[in-house]
PDB file of C-alpha atoms in Angstrom:
ATOM      1  CA  PHE A   1       0.021   0.034   0.055  1.00 55.00           C
ATOM      2  CA  PHE A   2       2.688   2.464   1.046  1.00 63.00           C
ATOM      3  CA  LEU A   3       4.609   2.035  -2.319  1.00 72.00           C
ATOM      4  CA  LYS A   4       1.450   2.533  -4.333  1.00 81.00           C
ATOM      5  CA  TYR A   5       0.673   5.685  -2.307  1.00 81.00           C
ATOM      6  CA  LYS A   6       4.184   7.099  -2.763  1.00 81.00           C
ATOM      7  CA  ASP A   7       4.132   6.401  -6.488  1.00 84.00           C
ATOM      8  CA  CYS A   8       0.666   8.094  -6.873  1.00 86.00           C
ATOM      9  CA  VAL A   9       1.816  11.189  -5.003  1.00 85.00           C
ATOM     10  CA  ASN A  10       5.074  11.426  -6.973  1.00 85.00           C
ATOM     11  CA  SER A  11       3.094  11.074 -10.240  1.00 86.00           C
ATOM     12  CA  ILE A  12       0.656  13.809  -9.255  1.00 86.00           C
ATOM     13  CA  ALA A  13       3.448  16.169  -8.315  1.00 85.00           C
ATOM     14  CA  THR A  14       5.278  15.579 -11.540  1.00 86.00           C
ATOM     15  CA  ASN A  15       2.156  16.067 -13.714  1.00 85.00           C
ATOM     16  CA  TYR A  16       1.057  19.109 -11.843  1.00 84.00           C
ATOM     17  CA  ALA A  17       4.643  20.762 -12.230  1.00 82.00           C
ATOM     18  CA  ASP A  18       4.330  20.097 -15.982  1.00 81.00           C
ATOM     19  CA  LEU A  19       0.897  21.764 -16.108  1.00 78.00           C
ATOM     20  CA  GLN A  20       2.126  24.733 -14.260  1.00 74.00           C
ATOM     21  CA  GLY A  21       4.974  25.031 -16.841  1.00 70.00           C
ATOM     22  CA  LEU A  22       2.804  24.907 -19.735  1.00 56.00           C
ATOM     23  CA  GLN A  23       0.162  27.360 -18.538  1.00 51.00           C
ATOM     24  CA  ASP A  24       0.331  30.973 -17.484  1.00 52.00           C
ATOM     25  CA  LYS A  25      -0.247  31.105 -13.770  1.00 53.00           C
ATOM     26  CA  GLN A  26      -2.792  33.934 -14.215  1.00 48.00           C
ATOM     27  CA  PHE A  27      -4.919  31.633 -16.263  1.00 50.00           C
ATOM     28  CA  PHE A  28      -4.478  28.429 -14.298  1.00 58.00           C
ATOM     29  CA  PHE A  29      -8.032  27.100 -13.641  1.00 65.00           C
ATOM     30  CA  TRP A  30      -9.328  26.550 -10.187  1.00 73.00           C
ATOM     31  CA  GLY A  31      -9.784  22.960  -9.218  1.00 80.00           C
ATOM     32  CA  VAL A  32      -7.299  21.503 -11.671  1.00 83.00           C
ATOM     33  CA  LEU A  33      -5.130  20.011  -8.866  1.00 83.00           C
ATOM     34  CA  GLU A  34      -8.112  18.364  -7.166  1.00 87.00           C
ATOM     35  CA  LYS A  35      -9.286  16.808 -10.400  1.00 88.00           C
ATOM     36  CA  LEU A  36      -5.727  15.550 -11.154  1.00 88.00           C
ATOM     37  CA  ILE A  37      -5.597  14.008  -7.601  1.00 88.00           C
ATOM     38  CA  GLU A  38      -8.870  12.226  -8.039  1.00 89.00           C
ATOM     39  CA  CYS A  39      -7.975  10.931 -11.630  1.00 89.00           C
ATOM     40  CA  LYS A  40      -4.508   9.646 -10.402  1.00 88.00           C
ATOM     41  CA  LYS A  41      -5.999   8.038  -7.222  1.00 88.00           C
ATOM     42  CA  LYS A  42      -8.401   5.995  -9.463  1.00 89.00           C
ATOM     43  CA  GLU A  43      -5.594   5.149 -11.912  1.00 88.00           C
ATOM     44  CA  CYS A  44      -3.195   3.934  -9.093  1.00 86.00           C
ATOM     45  CA  GLY A  45      -5.893   2.300  -7.015  1.00 86.00           C
ATOM     46  CA  VAL A  46      -5.271   4.367  -3.931  1.00 85.00           C
ATOM     47  CA  SER A  47      -8.171   5.213  -1.574  1.00 84.00           C
ATOM     48  CA  ALA A  48      -6.249   7.194   1.006  1.00 84.00           C
ATOM     49  CA  ASP A  49      -6.604  10.987   1.155  1.00 86.00           C
ATOM     50  CA  ILE A  50      -4.022  13.007  -0.795  1.00 86.00           C
ATOM     51  CA  LEU A  51      -4.160  16.680   0.196  1.00 86.00           C
ATOM     52  CA  PRO A  52      -3.536  19.428  -2.368  1.00 86.00           C
ATOM     53  CA  SER A  53      -1.238  21.128   0.155  1.00 86.00           C
ATOM     54  CA  THR A  54       1.033  18.109  -0.006  1.00 83.00           C
ATOM     55  CA  ILE A  55       1.473  18.463  -3.811  1.00 83.00           C
ATOM     56  CA  ARG A  56       1.806  22.343  -3.582  1.00 82.00           C
ATOM     57  CA  GLY A  57       4.399  21.933  -0.864  1.00 82.00           C
ATOM     58  CA  ARG A  58       6.591  19.987  -3.228  1.00 79.00           C
ATOM     59  CA  LEU A  59       6.588  22.821  -5.753  1.00 79.00           C
ATOM     60  CA  ARG A  60       7.815  25.423  -3.310  1.00 78.00           C
ATOM     61  CA  ASN A  61      11.425  26.639  -2.982  1.00 69.00           C
ATOM     62  CA  ARG A  62      12.798  24.172  -5.564  1.00 69.00           C
ATOM     63  CA  ARG A  63      12.049  21.076  -3.433  1.00 71.00           C
ATOM     64  CA  SER A  64      12.335  17.638  -4.898  1.00 73.00           C
ATOM     65  CA  LEU A  65       9.183  16.541  -6.721  1.00 73.00           C
ATOM     66  CA  THR A  66       9.843  12.840  -5.837  1.00 70.00           C
ATOM     67  CA  PRO A  67      11.685  12.730  -2.497  1.00 71.00           C
ATOM     68  CA  GLU A  68      12.860   9.484  -1.274  1.00 68.00           C
ATOM     69  CA  SER A  69      11.652   9.871   2.223  1.00 64.00           C
ATOM     70  CA  ARG A  70      10.224  12.519   4.476  1.00 66.00           C
ATOM     71  CA  GLY A  71      13.000  14.596   6.266  1.00 69.00           C
ATOM     72  CA  VAL A  72      16.754  13.733   6.238  1.00 76.00           C
ATOM     73  CA  LYS A  73      18.285  10.396   5.455  1.00 80.00           C
ATOM     74  CA  SER A  74      19.398   8.199   8.439  1.00 85.00           C
ATOM     75  CA  PRO A  75      23.050   8.712   9.026  1.00 88.00           C
ATOM     76  CA  VAL A  76      23.362   4.889   9.603  1.00 90.00           C
ATOM     77  CA  GLU A  77      21.650   3.996   6.447  1.00 87.00           C
ATOM     78  CA  ALA A  78      24.525   1.975   5.172  1.00 87.00           C
ATOM     79  CA  ALA A  79      24.151  -0.541   8.037  1.00 91.00           C
ATOM     80  CA  GLU A  80      20.384  -0.589   8.139  1.00 91.00           C
ATOM     81  CA  GLU A  81      19.920  -3.108   5.433  1.00 90.00           C
ATOM     82  CA  ALA A  82      22.026  -5.638   7.212  1.00 91.00           C
ATOM     83  CA  PHE A  83      20.061  -4.872  10.463  1.00 93.00           C
ATOM     84  CA  PHE A  84      16.818  -5.250   8.611  1.00 92.00           C
ATOM     85  CA  GLN A  85      17.862  -8.859   7.330  1.00 91.00           C
ATOM     86  CA  ILE A  86      18.688  -9.760  11.014  1.00 91.00           C
ATOM     87  CA  CYS A  87      15.243  -8.586  12.173  1.00 90.00           C
ATOM     88  CA  ILE A  88      13.628 -10.782   9.508  1.00 88.00           C
ATOM     89  CA  GLN A  89      15.709 -13.768  10.453  1.00 88.00           C
ATOM     90  CA  MET A  90      15.031 -13.291  14.125  1.00 87.00           C
ATOM     91  CA  GLY A  91      11.321 -13.201  13.397  1.00 83.00           C
ATOM     92  CA  LYS A  92      11.523 -16.396  11.472  1.00 81.00           C
ATOM     93  CA  ILE A  93      13.145 -18.139  14.455  1.00 79.00           C
ATOM     94  CA  TYR A  94      10.478 -16.790  16.798  1.00 76.00           C
ATOM     95  CA  GLN A  95      12.907 -14.395  18.610  1.00 82.00           C
ATOM     96  CA  PRO A  96      11.834 -10.907  17.434  1.00 83.00           C
ATOM     97  CA  LEU A  97      13.753  -7.993  18.714  1.00 87.00           C
ATOM     98  CA  ASN A  98      12.467  -5.676  21.319  1.00 88.00           C
ATOM     99  CA  VAL A  99      13.378  -1.952  21.567  1.00 91.00           C
ATOM    100  CA  THR A 100      16.303  -2.516  23.940  1.00 93.00           C
ATOM    101  CA  GLU A 101      17.831  -5.523  21.988  1.00 93.00           C
ATOM    102  CA  ALA A 102      17.456  -3.610  18.633  1.00 93.00           C
ATOM    103  CA  ILE A 103      19.258  -0.515  19.950  1.00 94.00           C
ATOM    104  CA  THR A 104      21.978  -2.701  21.601  1.00 94.00           C
ATOM    105  CA  LEU A 105      22.498  -4.636  18.384  1.00 93.00           C
ATOM    106  CA  MET A 106      22.581  -1.608  16.180  1.00 94.00           C
ATOM    107  CA  ASN A 107      25.138   0.081  18.521  1.00 93.00           C
ATOM    108  CA  ASP A 108      27.329  -3.062  18.334  1.00 93.00           C
ATOM    109  CA  MET A 109      27.101  -3.295  14.577  1.00 92.00           C
ATOM    110  CA  ILE A 110      28.252   0.287  13.962  1.00 93.00           C
ATOM    111  CA  ARG A 111      31.070   0.320  16.728  1.00 91.00           C
ATOM    112  CA  ASP A 112      34.383   1.254  15.197  1.00 90.00           C
ATOM    113  CA  THR A 113      32.940   1.845  11.661  1.00 91.00           C
ATOM    114  CA  PRO A 114      32.565   4.822   9.387  1.00 91.00           C
ATOM    115  CA  CYS A 115      28.778   4.715  10.194  1.00 91.00           C
ATOM    116  CA  LYS A 116      29.599   5.628  13.889  1.00 91.00           C
ATOM    117  CA  ASP A 117      31.637   8.659  12.694  1.00 91.00           C
ATOM    118  CA  THR A 118      28.796   9.812  10.414  1.00 92.00           C
ATOM    119  CA  LEU A 119      26.270   9.364  13.158  1.00 91.00           C
ATOM    120  CA  MET A 120      28.372  11.367  15.599  1.00 90.00           C
ATOM    121  CA  ASP A 121      28.807  14.256  13.110  1.00 91.00           C
ATOM    122  CA  PHE A 122      24.971  14.127  12.455  1.00 89.00           C
ATOM    123  CA  GLN A 123      24.273  14.346  16.296  1.00 88.00           C
ATOM    124  CA  GLU A 124      26.830  16.983  17.117  1.00 87.00           C
ATOM    125  CA  SER A 125      25.692  19.229  14.147  1.00 87.00           C
ATOM    126  CA  ARG A 126      22.121  19.207  15.404  1.00 83.00           C
ATOM    127  CA  LYS A 127      22.999  19.358  19.143  1.00 83.00           C
ATOM    128  CA  LEU A 128      21.102  16.281  19.849  1.00 80.00           C
ATOM    129  CA  GLY A 129      21.042  14.648  23.314  1.00 74.00           C
ATOM    130  CA  SER A 130      21.660  15.851  26.899  1.00 76.00           C
ATOM    131  CA  ALA A 131      24.947  16.275  28.794  1.00 75.00           C
ATOM    132  CA  SER A 132      25.159  12.574  29.492  1.00 79.00           C
ATOM    133  CA  PHE A 133      24.212  11.498  26.016  1.00 82.00           C
ATOM    134  CA  GLU A 134      26.817   9.313  24.258  1.00 85.00           C
ATOM    135  CA  TYR A 135      27.434  10.717  20.751  1.00 88.00           C
ATOM    136  CA  GLY A 136      27.819   8.035  18.174  1.00 88.00           C
ATOM    137  CA  SER A 137      25.136   5.646  19.463  1.00 91.00           C
ATOM    138  CA  VAL A 138      21.513   5.212  18.324  1.00 92.00           C
ATOM    139  CA  ALA A 139      18.557   5.652  20.791  1.00 91.00           C
ATOM    140  CA  THR A 140      14.847   4.967  20.720  1.00 91.00           C
ATOM    141  CA  GLY A 141      14.137   7.675  18.374  1.00 90.00           C
ATOM    142  CA  TRP A 142      16.217   5.863  15.806  1.00 91.00           C
ATOM    143  CA  TRP A 143      14.418   2.567  16.403  1.00 93.00           C
ATOM    144  CA  TYR A 144      11.006   4.203  15.759  1.00 91.00           C
ATOM    145  CA  GLY A 145      12.239   5.925  12.682  1.00 90.00           C
ATOM    146  CA  PHE A 146      13.682   2.732  11.362  1.00 91.00           C
ATOM    147  CA  LYS A 147      10.303   1.005  11.870  1.00 90.00           C
ATOM    148  CA  ARG A 148       8.585   3.969  10.091  1.00 86.00           C
ATOM    149  CA  ARG A 149      11.028   3.892   7.086  1.00 84.00           C
ATOM    150  CA  ASN A 150      10.635   0.140   6.725  1.00 85.00           C
ATOM    151  CA  ARG A 151       6.882  -0.160   7.461  1.00 80.00           C
ATOM    152  CA  HIS A 152       6.249  -1.496   3.971  1.00 77.00           C
ATOM    153  CA  ARG A 153       8.812  -4.393   4.552  1.00 81.00           C
ATOM    154  CA  LEU A 154       8.698  -4.988   8.291  1.00 82.00           C
ATOM    155  CA  VAL A 155       5.523  -6.038  10.283  1.00 77.00           C
ATOM    156  CA  THR A 156       5.368  -5.535  13.977  1.00 76.00           C
ATOM    157  CA  LYS A 157       2.878  -7.293  16.166  1.00 71.00           C
ATOM    158  CA  CYS A 158       1.758  -7.532  19.741  1.00 65.00           C
ATOM    159  CA  GLY A 159       3.191 -10.451  21.958  1.00 63.00           C
ATOM    160  CA  GLU A 160       2.549 -13.849  20.770  1.00 63.00           C
ATOM    161  CA  LYS A 161       3.053 -17.237  22.577  1.00 64.00           C
ATOM    162  CA  PHE A 162       5.434 -19.691  20.886  1.00 59.00           C
ATOM    163  CA  SER A 163       6.225 -23.282  21.386  1.00 60.00           C
ATOM    164  CA  SER A 164       8.745 -23.949  24.020  1.00 59.00           C
ATOM    165  CA  HIS A 165      10.574 -26.622  21.900  1.00 60.00           C
ATOM    166  CA  ARG A 166      13.617 -24.405  21.105  1.00 61.00           C
ATOM    167  CA  ASP A 167      15.593 -27.350  19.656  1.00 63.00           C
ATOM    168  CA  ASP A 168      13.244 -27.245  16.612  1.00 60.00           C
ATOM    169  CA  TRP A 169      13.964 -23.568  16.052  1.00 59.00           C
ATOM    170  CA  ILE A 170      17.683 -24.033  15.142  1.00 71.00           C
ATOM    171  CA  LYS A 171      17.646 -25.554  11.748  1.00 75.00           C
ATOM    172  CA  ILE A 172      20.718 -26.093   9.642  1.00 78.00           C
ATOM    173  CA  LYS A 173      19.003 -23.860   6.963  1.00 75.00           C
ATOM    174  CA  ASN A 174      18.865 -20.874   9.298  1.00 73.00           C
ATOM    175  CA  VAL A 175      22.549 -21.310  10.241  1.00 74.00           C
ATOM    176  CA  ARG A 176      23.635 -21.623   6.572  1.00 77.00           C
ATOM    177  CA  GLN A 177      21.643 -18.603   5.637  1.00 72.00           C
ATOM    178  CA  MET A 178      23.266 -16.641   8.554  1.00 70.00           C
ATOM    179  CA  TYR A 179      26.734 -17.577   7.244  1.00 73.00           C
ATOM    180  CA  ASP A 180      25.915 -17.096   3.528  1.00 75.00           C
ATOM    181  CA  VAL A 181      23.712 -13.943   3.601  1.00 73.00           C
ATOM    182  CA  ILE A 182      24.057 -12.017   6.852  1.00 75.00           C
ATOM    183  CA  TYR A 183      27.835 -12.089   6.945  1.00 77.00           C
ATOM    184  CA  ASP A 184      28.051 -10.854   3.364  1.00 78.00           C
ATOM    185  CA  GLU A 185      25.790  -7.951   4.214  1.00 77.00           C
ATOM    186  CA  LEU A 186      27.996  -7.152   7.250  1.00 79.00           C
ATOM    187  CA  VAL A 187      31.002  -7.137   5.047  1.00 82.00           C
ATOM    188  CA  ASP A 188      29.329  -5.028   2.339  1.00 82.00           C
ATOM    189  CA  THR A 189      28.459  -2.351   4.769  1.00 79.00           C
ATOM    190  CA  CYS A 190      31.849  -2.356   6.346  1.00 80.00           C
ATOM    191  CA  VAL A 191      30.565  -3.520   9.686  1.00 79.00           C
ATOM    192  CA  ALA A 192      32.754  -6.731   9.462  1.00 81.00           C
ATOM    193  CA  ILE A 193      35.772  -7.735   7.499  1.00 84.00           C
ATOM    194  CA  ASN A 194      36.886 -10.996   5.972  1.00 82.00           C
ATOM    195  CA  LEU A 195      39.722 -12.624   7.834  1.00 82.00           C
ATOM    196  CA  ASP A 196      42.245 -14.996   6.308  1.00 82.00           C
ATOM    197  CA  VAL A 197      41.712 -18.672   7.099  1.00 75.00           C
ATOM    198  CA  PRO A 198      44.660 -19.867   9.217  1.00 66.00           C
TER     199      PRO A 198
END
């Protein structure tokens, strides 16, 4: 749903900008944007509300007509894909991450990497945190932002009871996938390095 909505809004903004470029603003007909929104919503199959102010806001001050996300990009974006894969695998083995575990894991993943330096610069430039805040570490705000940015790929639920047969959870397929996929992602994002086999 989220991707369809985003594509629909991007299409409306692009078409409206083209219309404004073609016609003189003095003779721009009232209600054109509202009609364009309704037409595109039917075309894309979107039922959610799209406000005209959203489209007009993208045309102000040379803003991007098709932004990738709302606001600034995450300073730890390079490590988030590997973190996302870990979240998926943890969910598959019935051990989903809670807030504290997710923050601890991400801080461990970015320790001594360029991502930590980028995060530290980001936090210091915006004067985030209090006097006791440790710069270069993510906090609960990052976790909620991560879930919002990945809501089209990551599903969160309330607590759920699972079977207590933990020996059934560790399958050779999961272990192989951890070595084949997750470690490759960690190396690609410079969170880990390949060591020579002794």
